Coordinates of C-alpha atoms in Angstrom, one line a residue:
Chain A
X10 CA 4.9 -9.9 -31.0
X11 CA 3.4 -12.8 -33.2
X12 CA 3.8 -15.5 -30.4
X13 CA 1.3 -13.6 -28.5
X14 CA -2.3 -15.1 -28.1
X15 CA -5.0 -13.6 -30.4
X16 CA -7.7 -11.4 -28.4
X17 CA -9.8 -10.4 -31.2
X18 CA -10.1 -12.7 -34.3
X19 CA -12.2 -11.4 -37.2
X20 CA -13.2 -14.0 -39.9
X21 CA -14.5 -13.3 -43.6
X22 CA -16.7 -10.1 -42.1
X23 CA -18.8 -8.9 -45.1
X24 CA -22.0 -6.5 -44.9
X25 CA -24.3 -5.8 -47.5
X26 CA -26.8 -3.0 -47.4
X27 CA -29.4 -3.5 -50.0
X28 CA -27.5 -4.9 -52.7
X29 CA -24.4 -3.1 -52.0
X30 CA -21.5 -4.7 -50.4
X31 CA -20.4 -2.3 -47.9
X32 CA -17.8 -4.4 -46.3
X33 CA -16.1 -7.3 -48.3
X34 CA -14.4 -10.3 -46.6
X35 CA -12.3 -8.5 -43.8
X36 CA -10.1 -10.7 -41.6
X37 CA -7.7 -9.8 -39.1
X38 CA -6.4 -10.5 -35.7
X39 CA -5.3 -8.7 -32.7
X40 CA -2.6 -10.0 -30.4
X41 CA -2.1 -9.0 -26.8
X42 CA -0.5 -5.8 -26.1
X43 CA -0.4 -4.5 -29.6
X44 CA -1.6 -1.5 -31.0
X45 CA -3.5 -2.3 -34.5
X46 CA -4.0 0.4 -36.6
X47 CA -7.2 0.7 -39.1
X48 CA -6.3 3.1 -41.6
X49 CA -8.6 4.3 -44.4
X50 CA -10.4 7.2 -45.9
X51 CA -13.5 8.7 -45.1
X52 CA -16.4 6.2 -46.2
X53 CA -13.9 3.2 -46.9
X54 CA -15.9 1.1 -44.1
X55 CA -13.7 1.8 -41.0
X56 CA -16.7 2.7 -38.7
X57 CA -19.2 0.1 -40.3
X58 CA -16.6 -2.6 -39.5
X59 CA -15.8 -1.3 -35.9
X60 CA -19.7 -1.4 -35.4
X61 CA -19.9 -4.9 -36.2
X62 CA -17.1 -5.7 -33.9
X63 CA -19.0 -4.4 -31.0
X64 CA -22.4 -6.0 -32.1
X65 CA -24.2 -2.5 -33.1
X66 CA -24.6 -4.0 -36.7
X67 CA -25.1 -7.5 -37.4
X68 CA -22.7 -8.7 -40.2
X69 CA -24.4 -10.3 -43.2
X70 CA -21.6 -13.1 -42.9
X71 CA -18.7 -13.8 -41.2
X72 CA -17.7 -14.0 -37.5
X73 CA -16.1 -12.1 -34.3
X74 CA -14.5 -13.9 -31.7
X75 CA -13.2 -12.1 -28.7
X76 CA -11.2 -14.4 -26.3
X77 CA -12.7 -17.3 -28.0
X78 CA -16.3 -16.1 -27.6
X79 CA -18.4 -15.5 -30.9
X80 CA -19.8 -12.2 -30.6
X81 CA -23.0 -13.2 -32.1
X82 CA -23.9 -16.4 -30.3
X83 CA -22.3 -15.4 -26.9
X84 CA -22.9 -11.4 -26.9
X85 CA -22.5 -11.0 -23.1
X86 CA -19.0 -13.2 -22.5
X87 CA -17.7 -11.8 -25.8
X88 CA -18.5 -7.9 -25.1
X89 CA -17.5 -8.1 -21.4
X90 CA -14.0 -7.9 -22.5
X91 CA -14.4 -4.9 -24.9
X92 CA -14.1 -1.2 -24.1
X93 CA -15.3 1.0 -27.0
X94 CA -15.6 4.6 -28.1
X95 CA -17.5 4.6 -31.5
X96 CA -16.9 7.9 -33.2
X97 CA -17.4 10.8 -30.8
X98 CA -17.7 9.5 -27.0
X99 CA -21.4 10.4 -26.9
X100 CA -22.4 11.2 -23.2
X101 CA -25.5 12.6 -21.2
X102 CA -24.8 16.2 -21.4
X103 CA -27.0 17.0 -18.5
X104 CA -25.3 14.5 -16.2
X105 CA -21.9 15.1 -14.7
X106 CA -19.0 13.2 -15.8
X107 CA -19.2 11.0 -12.5
X108 CA -22.9 10.5 -13.0
X109 CA -22.3 9.3 -16.7
X110 CA -19.9 6.9 -15.2
X111 CA -21.9 5.6 -12.6
X112 CA -24.6 5.0 -15.4
X113 CA -22.2 2.8 -17.2
X114 CA -21.0 1.3 -13.8
X115 CA -24.3 0.1 -12.7
X116 CA -24.7 -2.0 -16.2
X117 CA -21.9 -4.1 -15.1
X118 CA -22.4 -5.5 -11.4
X119 CA -18.8 -6.2 -11.0
X120 CA -17.6 -2.7 -11.4
X121 CA -17.2 -1.1 -8.0
X122 CA -16.8 2.5 -6.6
X123 CA -13.1 2.1 -6.4
X124 CA -12.7 1.5 -10.0
X125 CA -14.6 4.6 -11.0
X126 CA -12.1 6.6 -8.5
X127 CA -9.1 4.8 -10.6
X128 CA -10.4 5.6 -14.0
X129 CA -11.1 9.2 -13.3
X130 CA -7.4 9.2 -11.9
X131 CA -6.1 7.6 -15.0
X132 CA -7.6 10.0 -17.6
X133 CA -6.8 13.1 -15.2
X134 CA -10.3 14.5 -15.0
X135 CA -10.2 14.6 -10.8
X136 CA -11.1 18.4 -11.0
X137 CA -13.7 19.0 -13.2
X138 CA -15.4 15.2 -12.8
X139 CA -18.4 16.6 -10.9
X140 CA -19.4 19.3 -13.3
X141 CA -22.1 18.7 -16.1
X142 CA -20.7 17.1 -18.8
X143 CA -22.1 20.0 -21.2
X144 CA -19.5 22.5 -19.6
X145 CA -16.7 19.9 -20.7
X146 CA -14.2 20.6 -24.0
X147 CA -14.0 18.2 -26.6
X148 CA -10.6 17.1 -25.2
X149 CA -12.4 16.4 -21.8
X150 CA -15.2 14.6 -23.2
X151 CA -12.4 12.4 -25.0
X152 CA -10.8 11.5 -21.9
X153 CA -14.4 10.7 -20.2
X154 CA -14.9 8.6 -23.3
X155 CA -11.7 6.8 -22.5
X156 CA -12.7 6.4 -18.9
X157 CA -16.1 4.6 -19.5
X158 CA -14.3 2.2 -22.1
X159 CA -11.8 1.5 -19.5
X160 CA -14.3 1.0 -16.7
X161 CA -14.8 -2.6 -17.0
X162 CA -11.1 -3.6 -17.3
X163 CA -11.3 -4.6 -21.0
X164 CA -8.8 -6.8 -22.5
X165 CA -9.7 -5.2 -26.0
X166 CA -10.1 -1.7 -26.1
X167 CA -11.4 -0.3 -29.7
X168 CA -11.1 3.6 -30.4
X169 CA -12.7 4.9 -33.4
X170 CA -10.9 8.0 -34.4
X171 CA -9.6 8.6 -31.0
X172 CA -8.0 12.0 -31.7
X173 CA -10.8 13.6 -33.9
X174 CA -11.3 17.3 -32.9
X175 CA -8.1 17.3 -30.4
X176 CA -5.6 19.9 -30.8
X177 CA -1.9 18.9 -31.1
X178 CA -1.2 18.6 -27.4
X179 CA -4.4 16.6 -26.8
X180 CA -3.2 14.2 -29.8
X181 CA 0.2 13.3 -28.6
X182 CA -1.1 13.1 -24.9
X183 CA -3.6 10.2 -26.4
X184 CA -1.1 8.7 -28.1
X185 CA 1.3 8.5 -25.3
X186 CA -1.9 7.3 -23.2
X187 CA -2.8 4.5 -25.6
X188 CA 0.9 3.2 -25.9
X189 CA 1.0 3.4 -22.2
X190 CA -2.2 1.2 -22.0
X191 CA -0.8 -1.3 -24.5
X192 CA 2.4 -1.7 -22.9
X193 CA 1.7 -1.4 -19.3
X194 CA -1.6 -3.4 -19.1
X195 CA -1.1 -5.6 -22.2
X196 CA -4.3 -4.5 -23.7
X197 CA -5.1 -5.0 -27.3
X198 CA -5.9 -1.6 -28.7
X199 CA -7.8 -1.5 -32.2
X200 CA -7.4 2.6 -33.5
X201 CA -9.2 3.2 -36.6
X202 CA -8.1 6.6 -38.2
X203 CA -7.8 8.5 -41.3
X204 CA -4.7 10.2 -40.2
X205 CA -1.7 8.8 -41.5
X206 CA 0.7 10.1 -39.3
X207 CA -1.3 9.0 -36.4
X208 CA -1.2 5.6 -37.1
X209 CA 2.4 5.5 -38.1
X210 CA 3.4 7.0 -34.9
X211 CA 1.3 4.5 -32.3
X212 CA 0.6 1.5 -34.2
X213 CA 2.8 -1.7 -34.5
X214 CA 0.7 -2.8 -37.3
X215 CA -1.8 -1.5 -39.6
X216 CA -4.4 -2.6 -41.9
X217 CA -5.1 -0.4 -44.9
X218 CA -8.8 -0.6 -46.0
X219 CA -10.3 1.0 -49.0
X220 CA -13.7 0.6 -50.2
X221 CA -14.8 -2.0 -47.8
X222 CA -11.5 -4.2 -48.5
X223 CA -8.5 -4.7 -46.5
X224 CA -5.8 -3.9 -49.1
X225 CA -2.9 -5.0 -46.6
X226 CA -2.2 -5.9 -43.2
X227 CA 1.5 -5.8 -41.9
X228 CA 3.9 -4.3 -39.2
X229 CA 4.3 -0.6 -39.5
X230 CA 8.0 -0.7 -39.7
X231 CA 8.1 -3.7 -42.4
X232 CA 5.7 -1.9 -44.7
X233 CA 7.6 1.1 -44.6
X234 CA 11.1 -0.4 -44.8
X235 CA 10.0 -2.3 -48.1
X236 CA 9.3 0.7 -50.0
X237 CA 12.2 3.0 -49.5
X238 CA 12.4 6.0 -52.2
X239 CA 15.1 8.0 -53.7
X240 CA 14.5 11.7 -53.8
X241 CA 16.3 13.5 -56.7
X242 CA 16.8 17.2 -56.7
X243 CA 17.8 18.1 -60.3
X244 CA 18.0 20.9 -62.7
X245 CA 17.1 21.0 -65.4
X246 CA 14.5 18.3 -64.6
X247 CA 13.3 17.2 -67.9
X248 CA 16.8 16.0 -69.0
X249 CA 17.2 14.6 -65.6
X250 CA 14.0 12.7 -65.6
X251 CA 15.0 10.7 -69.0
X252 CA 18.2 9.7 -67.4
X253 CA 16.8 8.5 -64.1
X254 CA 13.9 6.8 -65.6
X255 CA 16.4 4.6 -67.8
X256 CA 17.4 2.7 -64.6
X257 CA 14.5 3.3 -62.0
X258 CA 11.1 3.4 -61.7
X259 CA 9.7 6.9 -61.4
X260 CA 7.1 7.3 -58.7
X261 CA 6.3 10.9 -58.3
X262 CA 7.2 14.1 -60.0
X263 CA 7.0 17.2 -58.0
X264 CA 8.2 20.9 -59.1
X265 CA 11.8 20.5 -58.3
X266 CA 11.9 17.1 -56.9
X267 CA 11.8 13.7 -58.7
X268 CA 11.0 10.4 -56.7
X269 CA 12.1 6.9 -57.9
X270 CA 12.3 3.7 -56.7
X271 CA 15.5 2.4 -54.8
X272 CA 17.3 -0.5 -56.3
X273 CA 20.0 -0.4 -54.1
X274 CA 23.1 0.1 -56.7
X275 CA 22.5 2.3 -59.3
X276 CA 22.8 5.6 -57.7
X277 CA 26.4 6.4 -58.2
X278 CA 26.0 5.1 -61.8
X279 CA 23.3 7.4 -62.5
X280 CA 24.8 10.4 -61.0
X281 CA 28.0 10.2 -63.3
X282 CA 25.5 10.1 -66.1
X283 CA 23.8 13.1 -65.0
X284 CA 26.8 14.9 -64.4
X285 CA 28.1 14.1 -67.9
X286 CA 24.9 15.2 -69.5
X287 CA 25.3 18.5 -67.8
X288 CA 22.7 18.4 -65.1
X289 CA 22.8 20.0 -61.8
X290 CA 22.4 17.5 -59.2
X291 CA 21.4 19.6 -56.0
X292 CA 20.7 16.6 -53.8
X293 CA 20.2 12.8 -53.8
X294 CA 18.6 11.3 -50.8
X295 CA 17.3 7.8 -49.7
X296 CA 13.9 8.4 -47.7
X297 CA 11.5 6.3 -46.1
X298 CA 8.0 7.1 -47.3
X299 CA 5.2 8.2 -45.2
X300 CA 2.5 6.0 -45.0
X301 CA 0.8 8.7 -46.9
X302 CA 2.5 7.9 -50.1
X303 CA 2.3 4.4 -49.4
X304 CA -1.4 4.6 -49.2
X305 CA -1.7 6.6 -52.5
X306 CA 0.4 3.9 -54.0
X307 CA -1.5 0.9 -52.8
X308 CA -5.1 2.5 -53.4
X309 CA -4.3 3.7 -56.8
X310 CA -4.4 7.4 -55.7
X311 CA -7.6 7.3 -53.6
X312 CA -7.8 10.7 -51.8
X313 CA -7.0 10.7 -48.2
X314 CA -7.4 14.0 -46.0
Chain B
X2 CA -32.7 -5.0 -13.8
X3 CA -33.2 -2.8 -10.9
X4 CA -30.0 -0.8 -11.9
X5 CA -31.2 -0.4 -15.4
X6 CA -34.4 1.0 -14.3
X7 CA -32.4 3.3 -11.8
X8 CA -30.2 4.8 -14.5
X9 CA -33.6 5.3 -16.5
X10 CA -35.2 7.1 -13.8
X11 CA -32.1 9.4 -12.9
X12 CA -32.0 10.1 -16.7
X13 CA -35.9 11.2 -16.7
X14 CA -35.5 13.2 -13.6
X15 CA -32.4 14.8 -14.8
X16 CA -34.0 15.8 -18.0
X17 CA -36.9 17.6 -16.2
X18 CA -39.6 16.2 -18.1
X19 CA -41.8 15.4 -15.2
X20 CA -41.6 18.6 -13.6
X21 CA -42.8 20.3 -17.3
X22 CA -45.8 17.7 -17.0
X23 CA -46.6 18.6 -13.2
X24 CA -46.3 22.2 -14.1
X25 CA -48.4 21.9 -17.3
X26 CA -50.9 19.9 -14.8
X27 CA -51.3 22.4 -12.1
X28 CA -51.7 25.3 -14.7
X29 CA -54.4 23.6 -16.3
X30 CA -56.2 22.5 -13.0
X31 CA -55.9 26.2 -11.7
X32 CA -57.6 27.1 -15.1
X33 CA -60.4 25.0 -14.7
X34 CA -61.1 25.8 -11.3
X35 CA -61.3 29.2 -12.0
X36 CA -63.6 28.7 -14.9
X37 CA -66.1 26.5 -12.6
X38 CA -65.6 29.0 -9.8
X39 CA -67.1 31.5 -12.5
X40 CA -69.6 29.3 -13.7
X41 CA -70.9 28.6 -10.3
X42 CA -71.2 32.4 -9.7
X43 CA -72.9 33.2 -12.8
X44 CA -75.4 30.6 -12.6
X45 CA -76.4 31.7 -8.9
X46 CA -76.9 35.3 -10.2
X47 CA -78.9 33.9 -13.2
X48 CA -81.2 31.7 -11.1
X49 CA -80.9 33.4 -7.5
X50 CA -80.4 30.2 -6.1
X51 CA -77.9 27.5 -4.8
X52 CA -80.4 24.7 -4.9
X53 CA -78.9 22.1 -7.6
X54 CA -82.4 20.7 -8.2
X55 CA -83.5 24.2 -9.6
X56 CA -80.0 24.2 -11.4
X57 CA -80.3 20.6 -12.9
X58 CA -84.0 21.3 -14.0
X59 CA -82.6 24.7 -15.9
X60 CA -80.0 22.7 -17.6
X61 CA -82.5 19.9 -18.8
X62 CA -85.1 22.8 -20.1
X63 CA -82.2 24.1 -21.9
X64 CA -81.1 20.7 -23.4
X65 CA -84.7 20.1 -24.7
X66 CA -85.0 23.4 -26.3
X67 CA -81.9 22.9 -28.4
X68 CA -83.3 19.1 -29.0
X69 CA -86.2 20.8 -30.6
X70 CA -84.5 23.0 -33.0
X71 CA -83.7 21.7 -36.4
X72 CA -80.3 22.4 -37.1
X73 CA -78.7 19.9 -34.8
X74 CA -76.8 16.6 -36.1
X75 CA -78.4 13.4 -35.4
X76 CA -75.0 12.2 -33.5
X77 CA -75.2 15.1 -31.3
X78 CA -79.1 14.8 -30.9
X79 CA -78.5 11.1 -29.5
X80 CA -75.8 12.3 -27.0
X81 CA -77.9 15.0 -25.7
X82 CA -81.3 12.8 -25.4
X83 CA -78.9 10.3 -23.3
X84 CA -77.5 13.2 -21.3
X85 CA -81.1 14.5 -20.8
X86 CA -82.6 11.1 -19.5
X87 CA -79.4 10.6 -17.2
X88 CA -80.0 13.8 -15.5
X89 CA -83.9 13.0 -15.0
X90 CA -82.8 10.0 -13.3
X91 CA -80.5 11.9 -11.1
X92 CA -83.5 14.2 -10.4
X93 CA -85.8 11.4 -9.5
X94 CA -83.4 9.8 -7.4
X95 CA -82.8 12.9 -5.6
X96 CA -78.9 12.8 -6.0
X97 CA -76.9 15.9 -7.0
X98 CA -74.3 14.8 -9.9
X99 CA -72.3 17.7 -9.4
X100 CA -72.2 18.7 -5.6
X101 CA -69.6 21.1 -5.1
X102 CA -66.0 19.8 -3.5
X103 CA -62.6 19.0 -4.5
X104 CA -63.6 15.2 -5.2
X105 CA -66.3 16.0 -7.8
X106 CA -64.1 18.5 -9.5
X107 CA -61.5 15.7 -9.7
X108 CA -63.7 13.2 -11.1
X109 CA -64.9 15.5 -14.0
X110 CA -61.4 16.5 -14.6
X111 CA -60.2 12.8 -15.3
X112 CA -63.2 12.5 -17.2
X113 CA -62.1 15.4 -19.6
X114 CA -58.5 14.6 -19.1
X115 CA -58.6 11.0 -20.2
X116 CA -58.6 11.4 -24.0
X117 CA -56.4 14.2 -24.9
X118 CA -54.5 16.0 -21.9
X119 CA -53.5 12.9 -20.0
X120 CA -52.0 11.0 -23.4
X121 CA -50.5 14.3 -24.4
X122 CA -48.7 14.4 -21.0
X123 CA -47.6 10.7 -21.4
X124 CA -46.3 11.5 -25.1
X125 CA -44.5 14.5 -23.7
X126 CA -42.5 12.1 -21.3
X127 CA -42.3 8.9 -23.1
X128 CA -41.5 10.2 -26.9
X129 CA -37.8 10.7 -26.1
X130 CA -37.1 7.7 -24.2
X131 CA -35.3 5.8 -26.9
X132 CA -35.5 8.5 -29.8
X133 CA -33.1 10.8 -27.6
X134 CA -30.8 8.1 -27.1
X135 CA -30.6 7.5 -30.9
X136 CA -30.5 10.7 -32.1
X137 CA -27.8 11.6 -29.3
X138 CA -25.9 8.6 -30.2
X139 CA -25.7 7.7 -26.4
X140 CA -27.7 4.6 -27.9
X141 CA -24.1 3.2 -28.6
X142 CA -22.7 3.4 -25.3
X143 CA -26.0 1.6 -23.9
X144 CA -25.6 -1.6 -26.6
X145 CA -21.9 -2.1 -26.2
X146 CA -22.3 -3.2 -22.6
X147 CA -22.7 -6.6 -21.6
X148 CA -26.5 -6.3 -21.1
X149 CA -28.8 -8.1 -23.7
X150 CA -30.6 -5.4 -25.9
X151 CA -34.4 -6.6 -24.9
X152 CA -33.2 -5.9 -21.2
X153 CA -32.4 -2.3 -21.9
X154 CA -35.7 -2.1 -23.8
X155 CA -37.5 -3.6 -20.8
X156 CA -36.2 -1.1 -18.5
X157 CA -37.2 1.7 -20.7
X158 CA -40.8 0.0 -20.8
X159 CA -40.7 -0.2 -16.9
X160 CA -39.8 3.6 -16.8
X161 CA -42.6 4.5 -19.1
X162 CA -45.0 2.4 -16.4
X163 CA -43.6 4.4 -13.9
X164 CA -44.0 7.6 -15.6
X165 CA -47.7 6.9 -16.4
X166 CA -48.4 5.9 -12.8
X167 CA -46.7 9.2 -11.7
X168 CA -48.8 11.4 -14.3
X169 CA -52.2 9.8 -13.2
X170 CA -51.3 10.0 -9.6
X171 CA -50.2 13.6 -9.9
X172 CA -53.3 14.5 -12.1
X173 CA -55.4 13.0 -9.1
X174 CA -53.9 14.8 -6.5
X175 CA -53.3 18.2 -7.8
X176 CA -57.1 18.2 -9.0
X177 CA -57.8 17.7 -5.6
X178 CA -55.4 19.8 -3.5
X179 CA -55.9 22.9 -5.9
X180 CA -59.8 22.7 -6.5
X181 CA -60.0 22.0 -2.9
X182 CA -58.9 25.5 -2.0
X183 CA -61.6 26.9 -3.9
X184 CA -64.5 24.3 -3.5
X185 CA -63.5 22.6 -0.1
X186 CA -61.9 19.3 0.2
X187 CA -65.1 17.0 1.3
X188 CA -67.2 15.0 -0.8
X189 CA -65.6 11.6 -1.0
X190 CA -68.6 9.6 0.1
X191 CA -71.3 11.6 -2.4
X192 CA -73.3 9.0 -3.9
X193 CA -72.9 8.4 -7.8
X194 CA -74.7 6.6 -10.1
X195 CA -73.0 3.9 -12.4
X196 CA -74.1 0.9 -14.6
X197 CA -76.1 3.1 -17.2
X198 CA -76.4 1.3 -20.5
X199 CA -77.1 2.9 -23.9
X200 CA -79.1 0.9 -26.2
X201 CA -79.9 3.0 -29.7
X202 CA -80.9 6.4 -28.1
X203 CA -82.4 4.9 -24.9
X204 CA -80.8 4.9 -21.8
X205 CA -81.2 1.7 -19.8
X206 CA -81.3 2.0 -16.1
X207 CA -82.0 -1.5 -15.1
X208 CA -78.4 -2.0 -13.7
X209 CA -77.8 1.3 -12.3
X210 CA -76.1 1.1 -9.0
X211 CA -75.3 3.7 -6.4
X212 CA -71.5 3.9 -5.3
X213 CA -69.6 6.4 -3.2
X214 CA -67.6 9.0 -5.2
X215 CA -64.3 7.6 -4.0
X216 CA -64.8 4.4 -5.4
X217 CA -66.0 5.9 -8.5
X218 CA -63.0 8.1 -8.7
X219 CA -60.6 5.0 -8.1
X220 CA -62.5 3.5 -11.1
X221 CA -61.7 6.5 -13.0
X222 CA -58.0 6.4 -12.3
X223 CA -57.6 2.8 -13.0
X224 CA -59.1 3.4 -16.6
X225 CA -56.7 6.6 -16.9
X226 CA -53.8 4.5 -15.9
X227 CA -54.8 1.8 -18.6
X228 CA -55.3 4.4 -21.3
X229 CA -52.2 6.1 -20.2
X230 CA -50.0 2.6 -20.3
X231 CA -51.5 2.1 -23.9
X232 CA -50.7 5.5 -25.2
X233 CA -47.3 4.9 -23.6
X234 CA -46.5 1.7 -25.3
X235 CA -47.5 2.8 -28.5
X236 CA -45.3 6.1 -28.2
X237 CA -42.7 3.6 -27.0
X238 CA -42.9 1.8 -30.2
X239 CA -42.5 5.1 -32.3
X240 CA -39.8 6.1 -30.3
X241 CA -37.7 3.0 -31.1
X242 CA -38.9 3.3 -34.9
X243 CA -37.8 7.1 -35.3
X244 CA -34.7 9.0 -34.3
X245 CA -36.5 12.3 -33.9
X246 CA -38.3 13.2 -30.6
X247 CA -40.1 15.8 -32.7
X248 CA -41.6 13.3 -35.3
X249 CA -42.7 11.0 -32.7
X250 CA -44.6 13.7 -30.9
X251 CA -45.9 15.0 -34.2
X252 CA -47.2 11.7 -35.0
X253 CA -48.8 10.8 -31.6
X254 CA -50.4 14.3 -31.5
X255 CA -52.1 14.0 -34.9
X256 CA -53.3 10.3 -33.9
X257 CA -54.8 11.9 -30.8
X258 CA -56.4 14.8 -32.0
X259 CA -57.8 13.1 -35.0
X260 CA -59.0 10.6 -32.5
X261 CA -60.6 13.4 -30.5
X262 CA -62.2 14.7 -33.7
X263 CA -63.3 11.3 -35.3
X264 CA -65.3 10.4 -32.0
X265 CA -67.5 13.3 -32.8
X266 CA -68.3 12.2 -36.4
X267 CA -67.5 8.4 -36.8
X268 CA -71.0 7.2 -35.8
X269 CA -71.6 5.8 -39.2
X270 CA -68.0 4.5 -40.0
X271 CA -68.1 1.5 -38.1
X272 CA -64.8 0.1 -38.5
X273 CA -63.3 3.6 -37.2
X274 CA -64.1 1.8 -33.8
X275 CA -60.8 -0.4 -34.1
X276 CA -58.6 2.7 -33.8
X277 CA -57.1 3.0 -30.4
X278 CA -57.6 7.0 -30.6
X279 CA -61.5 6.5 -30.6
X280 CA -61.5 4.3 -27.7
X281 CA -59.8 6.4 -25.2
X282 CA -62.8 7.9 -23.5
X283 CA -63.3 4.7 -21.5
X284 CA -64.8 6.7 -18.5
X285 CA -68.1 7.7 -20.7
X286 CA -68.9 4.0 -20.1
X287 CA -69.1 4.0 -16.3
X288 CA -70.7 7.3 -16.4
X289 CA -73.2 6.1 -19.1
X290 CA -72.7 8.7 -21.7
X291 CA -72.6 6.6 -24.5
X292 CA -70.1 5.6 -27.3
X293 CA -69.2 7.2 -30.3
X294 CA -69.9 4.2 -32.3
X295 CA -72.7 1.8 -31.7
X296 CA -71.7 -1.6 -30.4
X297 CA -68.8 0.0 -28.5
X298 CA -68.8 -1.1 -24.8
X299 CA -66.3 -1.0 -22.0
X300 CA -65.0 -4.4 -22.6
X301 CA -64.6 -4.1 -26.3
X302 CA -62.8 -0.6 -25.8
X303 CA -60.1 -2.1 -23.4
X304 CA -59.7 -5.0 -25.7
X305 CA -59.1 -2.7 -28.6
X306 CA -56.5 -1.0 -26.5
X307 CA -54.9 -3.9 -25.1
X308 CA -54.4 -5.2 -28.8
X309 CA -53.0 -2.1 -30.0
X310 CA -50.6 -1.8 -26.6
X311 CA -49.4 -5.3 -27.2
X312 CA -48.8 -5.0 -30.8
X313 CA -46.7 -2.0 -30.2
X314 CA -44.8 -3.3 -27.7
X315 CA -43.9 -6.5 -29.7
X316 CA -42.8 -4.2 -32.8
X317 CA -40.7 -2.2 -30.2
X318 CA -39.0 -5.1 -29.0
X319 CA -38.5 -6.9 -32.4
X320 CA -37.2 -3.8 -34.1
X321 CA -34.9 -2.7 -31.0
X322 CA -33.3 -6.1 -30.6
X323 CA -32.5 -6.6 -34.4
X324 CA -32.0 -3.3 -35.7
X325 CA -28.4 -2.1 -36.8
X326 CA -27.2 1.1 -35.0
X327 CA -25.3 3.5 -37.2

């Protein structure tokens, strides 16, 4: 994956509003054909960053390059490679889906009629495309949004909260759609989300952002593999906890389960001690943490919803 | 650019704003046609004649009686005096200033619409050109295309110019067609006097010329168009600066109405002449009705309007190309 060429390069991006630093020195790169997750709680600066990537907001400092074109200086050449949905896909409700697409197609001379039919097919809106958008469900609007983002055959697709407001079926569909686009058409896709499960399921790499800063950028597998956890189901918990904590660091404690770090070897040893001390061991399990656990650890317990 | 304007026109038509404007115009014209018909009827009843000379003489006498009464403000007195001298001049020249017919109705309608009705209609159409895109979020879709921001605003500006032209044209056509049904469609070549100048409270007639009514109406339409464009430019600026269409309309409404009120009472506040809204009645210069503030001339008013319009456009373009879109 790392041998792939970079499509979108972000260097030291900062944004001040008044005296507040909203975005602090964000840098990352997107590779061809990868799905890159942008994960952070609401208000962490995801949307502001996304808006800077597509020229809606001017950064205070730092640069964005798209296929080598500086977004600030060569806006037209740079933005031409990008398809984007910022937050909800806002379309003209009084026009039909088709007319909406025509609006955007007219703004880019190289887009032809045939391409419109293609994207409509791709998102599966053939039956309703000539109805006015105000009669569309949220899921259909989201699909039309994707259709307009794909109109210009972009190399980089930026989707801000693409599954917002979709039902579980829609979310799954969207996820598969995004994977297909990346794998089949070799498009780089940046997906921002506050939903960890989503990022975990569809992204190759993820940047975790909190309070305007990137905390870590890594592949999803790698991030999770490094942080295996042991789940202890013990009774009574209080004695068990003392024994476990002698050897391993306790990460979290719930009503009937204790979660500790995993060091690879002491489990049998600890188990023996527990049994000797008369603690009932109902279960010992080595688990991969979810991104959610990771996130809380990394951000020091910042809430996420 | 043609494609961008094409897009804007589709939106304009599909939002049905233009239909609303036409409907308002049609209703107003019907209203005024009916009112004028009633006026003619009652005048006829009172004077027992259809001769316009008797009618005009009667009007002059009425106005002179009012001038003699004491409870009348200086500004109003000056205005009435000018009106009387003008009417006397018409009488002397044996020209009927209000010969019945659709063109005459059209002429008077445009004169009365230029400072309030026409600007309001322009505001109705232009107010949401940009603000609706900001408030609905569609602005994000527009600005993330490979098109420079100034081109997008230019397409909006051209759409504004088109809308104003359309409104002025429909004002002309509707007032002619509807009133013609009652007053008849002839009268294009009636003679009209223009070139009156006002000095103090004196009417100067040295430059007065006779022109045919259609020429006069063409001049009026041109001036209305110019006023419409200026108001449109200012509205476009507000539409860029504010997200809420209602706020844009509110501000413009307040400005226009205050202008209508101000022009009746600012003769002693000289600097008020630099407000655009006191300069909207530019047709008064060609009919010789006098200006709200001394020293205002057709050239001056057009200059003030031009400067306001250009500054508004400058502000609109600078803001639009630089602002952060949230």
